[in-house]
């Protein structure tokens, strides 16, 4: 599936029922880096996330609950770059980012969090229990008030991430990761959630696109809900998630057309790569990537499907 930067692949997921769910486990790894054991772990993690989100949707629950459930599941799986197993900074610590947004405008995010077990839950708490949208390194007092669990920072560090950090001093290697989910519920409400540990060997305090509304996470009831993954600096410069929305709302582009153009022009034209997943209020889903791989899962009329 490898292709040149600027030549995105597009996978469409037709609407098939009362709800929709698409998840991703990050973009960028070369196919040769994914051996059979790791591929099986990725599949299990993606299927668990789909199952967690679908349980909410099948019971008539809201899209926000579904994407948070799916992303929480991915954060708890150490094979993805979010929560446990997150990438490590140059000082060997994990700094976690997450964001949520609904098509009705509810939005919340956290960044540079070092002791939050599930950052996506803290992002939701910011949206629902504070007057703010983005909070950096939330204080323990706030987390306690919000009912968000804390852990020792050592919880996030794994042997695999230590090995990656030891093998490179460069921000340019092991650049990708991030997990996310987009959903449409039975009331046609849409939502997105994204969570990441950032990039291996990033400087402490670096903030990527994930917690920035409009860059790595966005939703609008008139168009779509979006979660991105890739080289965050380029997503920020392109305000890429919002660009998909703008192409649909102001230029009349369809979801797949808008998403493909945003990736091609915002990433590929600048030599960068990455991916996004999106869902429309109709239930139509789309996945677009110009990276060597995209770990992904989706609900379809024939059941859940994942790659790998």
Coordinates of C-alpha atoms in Angstrom, one line a residue:
X1 CA 0.0 0.0 0.0
X2 CA 3.0 2.3 -0.1
X3 CA 2.6 5.4 -2.3
X4 CA 4.3 8.7 -2.9
X5 CA 3.6 11.6 -0.5
X6 CA 0.9 13.7 -2.1
X7 CA -0.9 10.7 -3.6
X8 CA -3.4 9.7 -0.8
X9 CA -5.3 6.5 -0.6
X10 CA -9.0 6.7 0.1
X11 CA -11.2 4.1 1.7
X12 CA -14.9 4.9 1.9
X13 CA -17.3 3.2 4.3
X14 CA -20.9 3.5 3.0
X15 CA -23.7 4.3 5.5
X16 CA -25.4 1.0 6.4
X17 CA -27.5 1.4 9.5
X18 CA -28.5 3.6 12.4
X19 CA -25.0 4.3 13.6
X20 CA -21.4 4.4 12.3
X21 CA -17.9 4.0 13.9
X22 CA -14.4 4.3 12.5
X23 CA -11.2 4.0 14.6
X24 CA -7.5 4.4 13.9
X25 CA -4.4 3.3 15.7
X26 CA -1.9 5.5 14.0
X27 CA -0.3 6.0 10.6
X28 CA 3.3 5.8 9.3
X29 CA 4.9 2.5 10.2
X30 CA 6.5 0.7 7.3
X31 CA 4.8 -2.6 6.5
X32 CA 8.1 -4.5 7.1
X33 CA 8.1 -3.2 10.7
X34 CA 4.9 -4.9 11.5
X35 CA 5.6 -8.6 12.1
X36 CA 3.0 -11.3 12.6
X37 CA 3.0 -10.9 16.4
X38 CA 2.6 -7.2 16.3
X39 CA -0.1 -7.4 13.6
X40 CA -2.1 -9.7 15.8
X41 CA -1.8 -7.3 18.7
X42 CA -2.9 -4.4 16.6
X43 CA -5.9 -6.4 15.3
X44 CA -6.9 -7.4 18.8
X45 CA -6.6 -3.8 20.0
X46 CA -8.6 -2.3 17.1
X47 CA -11.3 -5.0 17.5
X48 CA -11.6 -4.3 21.2
X49 CA -12.0 -0.6 20.5
X50 CA -14.7 -1.2 17.9
X51 CA -16.5 -3.5 20.3
X52 CA -16.4 -0.9 23.1
X53 CA -17.7 1.8 20.8
X54 CA -20.4 -0.3 19.2
X55 CA -21.8 -1.4 22.6
X56 CA -22.6 2.2 23.3
X57 CA -24.1 2.9 19.9
X58 CA -26.1 -0.4 19.7
X59 CA -27.7 0.5 23.0
X60 CA -28.7 3.9 21.7
X61 CA -26.0 5.8 23.4
X62 CA -24.5 9.1 22.2
X63 CA -21.6 9.4 19.7
X64 CA -19.4 11.1 22.3
X65 CA -19.8 8.1 24.7
X66 CA -18.9 5.8 21.8
X67 CA -15.7 7.6 20.7
X68 CA -14.5 8.0 24.3
X69 CA -15.1 4.3 25.0
X70 CA -13.2 3.3 21.8
X71 CA -10.2 5.6 22.5
X72 CA -10.1 4.6 26.2
X73 CA -9.7 1.0 25.0
X74 CA -6.9 2.0 22.7
X75 CA -5.2 4.0 25.5
X76 CA -5.2 0.9 27.7
X77 CA -3.5 -1.2 25.0
X78 CA 0.3 -0.8 25.2
X79 CA 0.9 -1.4 21.5
X80 CA -0.5 2.0 20.5
X81 CA 1.1 5.4 21.0
X82 CA -1.5 6.7 23.5
X83 CA -1.8 6.1 27.2
X84 CA 0.2 3.1 28.3
X85 CA 2.9 2.5 25.7
X86 CA 3.1 6.1 24.6
X87 CA 6.1 7.6 22.9
X88 CA 8.8 9.1 25.1
X89 CA 10.4 12.5 25.1
X90 CA 14.1 13.1 25.0
X91 CA 14.1 13.0 28.8
X92 CA 12.4 9.6 28.9
X93 CA 9.0 10.7 30.1
X94 CA 5.6 10.4 28.5
X95 CA 3.6 13.6 27.8
X96 CA 0.1 12.8 26.8
X97 CA -2.4 14.8 24.7
X98 CA -6.1 14.2 24.0
X99 CA -9.2 15.9 22.6
X100 CA -12.9 15.4 22.1
X101 CA -15.4 17.3 20.1
X102 CA -19.1 16.8 19.1
X103 CA -20.9 18.2 16.1
X104 CA -22.9 20.4 18.4
X105 CA -19.7 22.3 19.5
X106 CA -18.8 20.7 22.8
X107 CA -15.0 20.5 22.9
X108 CA -12.3 19.8 25.4
X109 CA -8.6 18.9 25.4
X110 CA -5.6 18.3 27.6
X111 CA -1.9 18.5 26.8
X112 CA 1.5 17.7 28.4
X113 CA -0.3 15.4 30.9
X114 CA 2.1 13.0 32.8
X115 CA -0.1 11.2 35.3
X116 CA -3.5 10.8 33.7
X117 CA -4.3 7.1 33.1
X118 CA -6.8 7.9 30.3
X119 CA -6.2 11.4 28.8
X120 CA -9.4 11.1 26.7
X121 CA -11.4 11.1 29.9
X122 CA -9.7 14.2 31.1
X123 CA -10.3 15.9 27.7
X124 CA -14.0 15.1 28.1
X125 CA -14.0 16.5 31.7
X126 CA -12.5 19.7 30.4
X127 CA -15.4 20.0 27.9
X128 CA -18.1 19.1 30.4
X129 CA -16.8 20.3 33.8
X130 CA -14.9 23.4 33.0
X131 CA -15.4 26.7 31.1
X132 CA -12.3 26.0 29.0
X133 CA -11.4 24.1 25.9
X134 CA -7.7 23.2 26.5
X135 CA -5.8 22.8 29.7
X136 CA -2.1 21.9 30.0
X137 CA -0.9 19.5 32.7
X138 CA -4.1 19.6 34.7
X139 CA -3.6 19.9 38.5
X140 CA -4.2 16.8 40.7
X141 CA -6.9 18.8 42.5
X142 CA -8.8 19.3 39.2
X143 CA -8.5 15.7 38.2
X144 CA -9.8 14.6 41.6
X145 CA -12.8 16.9 41.2
X146 CA -13.5 15.6 37.8
X147 CA -13.2 11.9 38.8
X148 CA -10.3 11.3 36.5
X149 CA -7.9 8.5 37.5
X150 CA -4.2 9.3 38.0
X151 CA -1.3 6.8 37.8
X152 CA 2.4 6.9 38.5
X153 CA 4.1 8.2 35.3
X154 CA 6.1 4.9 35.2
X155 CA 2.8 3.2 34.1
X156 CA 3.2 4.6 30.6
X157 CA 6.7 3.6 29.9
X158 CA 7.3 0.2 28.2
X159 CA 10.4 -1.7 27.0
X160 CA 9.4 -1.1 23.4
X161 CA 9.3 2.7 23.8
X162 CA 12.5 2.7 25.7
X163 CA 14.2 0.8 22.9
X164 CA 12.9 3.2 20.3
X165 CA 14.2 6.2 22.3
X166 CA 17.6 4.5 22.7
X167 CA 17.8 3.7 19.0
X168 CA 17.3 7.3 17.9
X169 CA 18.1 10.8 19.0
X170 CA 16.1 12.1 16.1
X171 CA 12.6 13.5 16.0
X172 CA 12.4 12.3 12.4
X173 CA 12.3 8.6 13.2
X174 CA 9.3 6.8 14.8
X175 CA 7.3 9.9 14.1
X176 CA 3.9 8.5 14.0
X177 CA 1.3 7.0 16.3
X178 CA -1.9 8.5 17.8
X179 CA -5.3 6.8 18.2
X180 CA -8.7 8.1 17.4
X181 CA -12.3 7.4 16.7
X182 CA -15.2 9.1 15.0
X183 CA -18.9 8.1 15.3
X184 CA -22.4 8.8 14.3
X185 CA -25.2 7.8 16.7
X186 CA -28.9 7.0 16.2
X187 CA -29.9 10.6 16.6
X188 CA -27.4 11.5 13.7
X189 CA -25.1 13.3 16.2
X190 CA -21.4 13.0 15.4
X191 CA -18.3 13.1 17.5
X192 CA -14.5 12.7 17.4
X193 CA -11.9 11.8 19.9
X194 CA -8.1 11.6 19.5
X195 CA -5.3 10.7 21.9
X196 CA -1.5 10.5 21.6
X197 CA 1.9 10.3 23.3
X198 CA 3.3 12.5 20.6
X199 CA 6.6 11.6 18.9
X200 CA 9.6 9.6 20.1
X201 CA 12.4 11.9 21.0
X202 CA 10.3 15.1 21.0
X203 CA 11.4 17.9 23.2
X204 CA 9.6 18.1 26.6
X205 CA 6.7 20.5 26.3
X206 CA 6.2 19.9 22.6
X207 CA 2.5 20.0 21.6
X208 CA 1.3 18.3 18.4
X209 CA -2.0 18.6 16.5
X210 CA -4.1 16.2 18.6
X211 CA -5.3 18.5 21.3
X212 CA -5.6 21.5 19.0
X213 CA -9.2 21.8 17.9
X214 CA -9.3 22.3 14.1
X215 CA -5.8 20.8 13.6
X216 CA -6.0 17.2 14.7
X217 CA -9.5 16.9 16.0
X218 CA -12.7 18.6 14.8
X219 CA -16.5 18.1 14.4
X220 CA -19.4 20.1 13.0
X221 CA -22.9 18.9 12.6
X222 CA -23.1 20.4 9.2
X223 CA -20.3 18.4 7.8
X224 CA -18.3 15.7 9.6
X225 CA -16.3 14.6 12.6
X226 CA -12.5 14.1 12.1
X227 CA -9.6 12.5 13.9
X228 CA -6.0 12.8 12.5
X229 CA -2.7 11.1 12.8
X230 CA 0.7 11.9 11.4
X231 CA 3.4 14.6 11.5
X232 CA 1.6 17.0 13.8
X233 CA 3.5 20.1 12.9
X234 CA 2.1 19.9 9.4
X235 CA -1.5 19.3 10.6
X236 CA -1.2 22.4 12.7
X237 CA 0.2 24.6 9.9
X238 CA -2.6 23.4 7.6
X239 CA -5.3 23.4 10.3
X240 CA -6.1 20.2 8.5
X241 CA -9.1 18.8 10.3
X242 CA -10.9 22.2 9.9
X243 CA -9.8 22.4 6.3
X244 CA -11.9 19.3 5.5
X245 CA -14.9 20.9 7.1
X246 CA -14.3 24.2 5.2
X247 CA -14.1 22.4 1.9
X248 CA -17.4 20.7 2.5
X249 CA -19.2 23.7 4.0
X250 CA -18.0 26.5 1.8
X251 CA -17.0 24.8 -1.5
X252 CA -19.6 22.1 -1.5
X253 CA -17.2 19.2 -1.7
X254 CA -18.2 15.7 -0.7
X255 CA -16.6 14.1 2.3
X256 CA -14.1 11.9 0.4
X257 CA -13.2 14.6 -2.0
X258 CA -12.6 17.1 0.8
X259 CA -10.6 14.7 2.9
X260 CA -8.4 13.6 0.0
X261 CA -7.7 17.2 -1.1
X262 CA -6.8 18.3 2.4
X263 CA -4.3 15.5 2.9
X264 CA -2.8 16.0 -0.6
X265 CA -2.4 19.7 -0.2
X266 CA -1.8 20.0 3.5
X267 CA 0.6 17.1 3.8
X268 CA 1.8 15.6 0.6
X269 CA 2.5 18.9 -1.1
X270 CA 5.0 19.7 1.7
X271 CA 6.6 16.2 1.8
X272 CA 4.8 15.2 4.9
X273 CA 2.6 12.2 5.5
X274 CA -0.2 11.1 7.8
X275 CA -3.9 10.2 7.8
X276 CA -7.4 11.1 8.9
X277 CA -10.6 9.3 9.5
X278 CA -14.0 11.1 9.3
X279 CA -17.7 10.4 9.5
X280 CA -20.6 12.4 8.2
X281 CA -24.1 12.9 9.8
X282 CA -25.4 10.5 7.1
X283 CA -23.3 7.7 8.5
X284 CA -20.8 7.7 5.6
X285 CA -17.3 7.2 6.7
X286 CA -13.9 7.8 5.0
X287 CA -10.3 7.1 5.7
X288 CA -7.5 8.9 3.8
X289 CA -3.8 8.4 4.2
X290 CA -0.5 9.0 2.3
X291 CA 1.7 7.2 4.8
X292 CA 3.0 3.7 4.2
X293 CA 0.3 2.2 6.5
X294 CA -2.7 3.2 8.5
X295 CA -3.8 1.0 11.4
X296 CA -7.6 1.1 11.2
X297 CA -10.9 -0.4 12.0
X298 CA -14.5 0.2 11.0
X299 CA -18.1 -1.0 11.3
X300 CA -19.6 -2.1 8.0
X301 CA -22.7 -3.7 6.8
X302 CA -20.8 -7.0 6.9
X303 CA -19.5 -6.5 10.4
X304 CA -16.3 -5.1 11.9
X305 CA -13.3 -4.9 9.7
X306 CA -9.7 -4.0 10.6
X307 CA -6.2 -3.6 9.1
X308 CA -3.9 -5.3 9.7

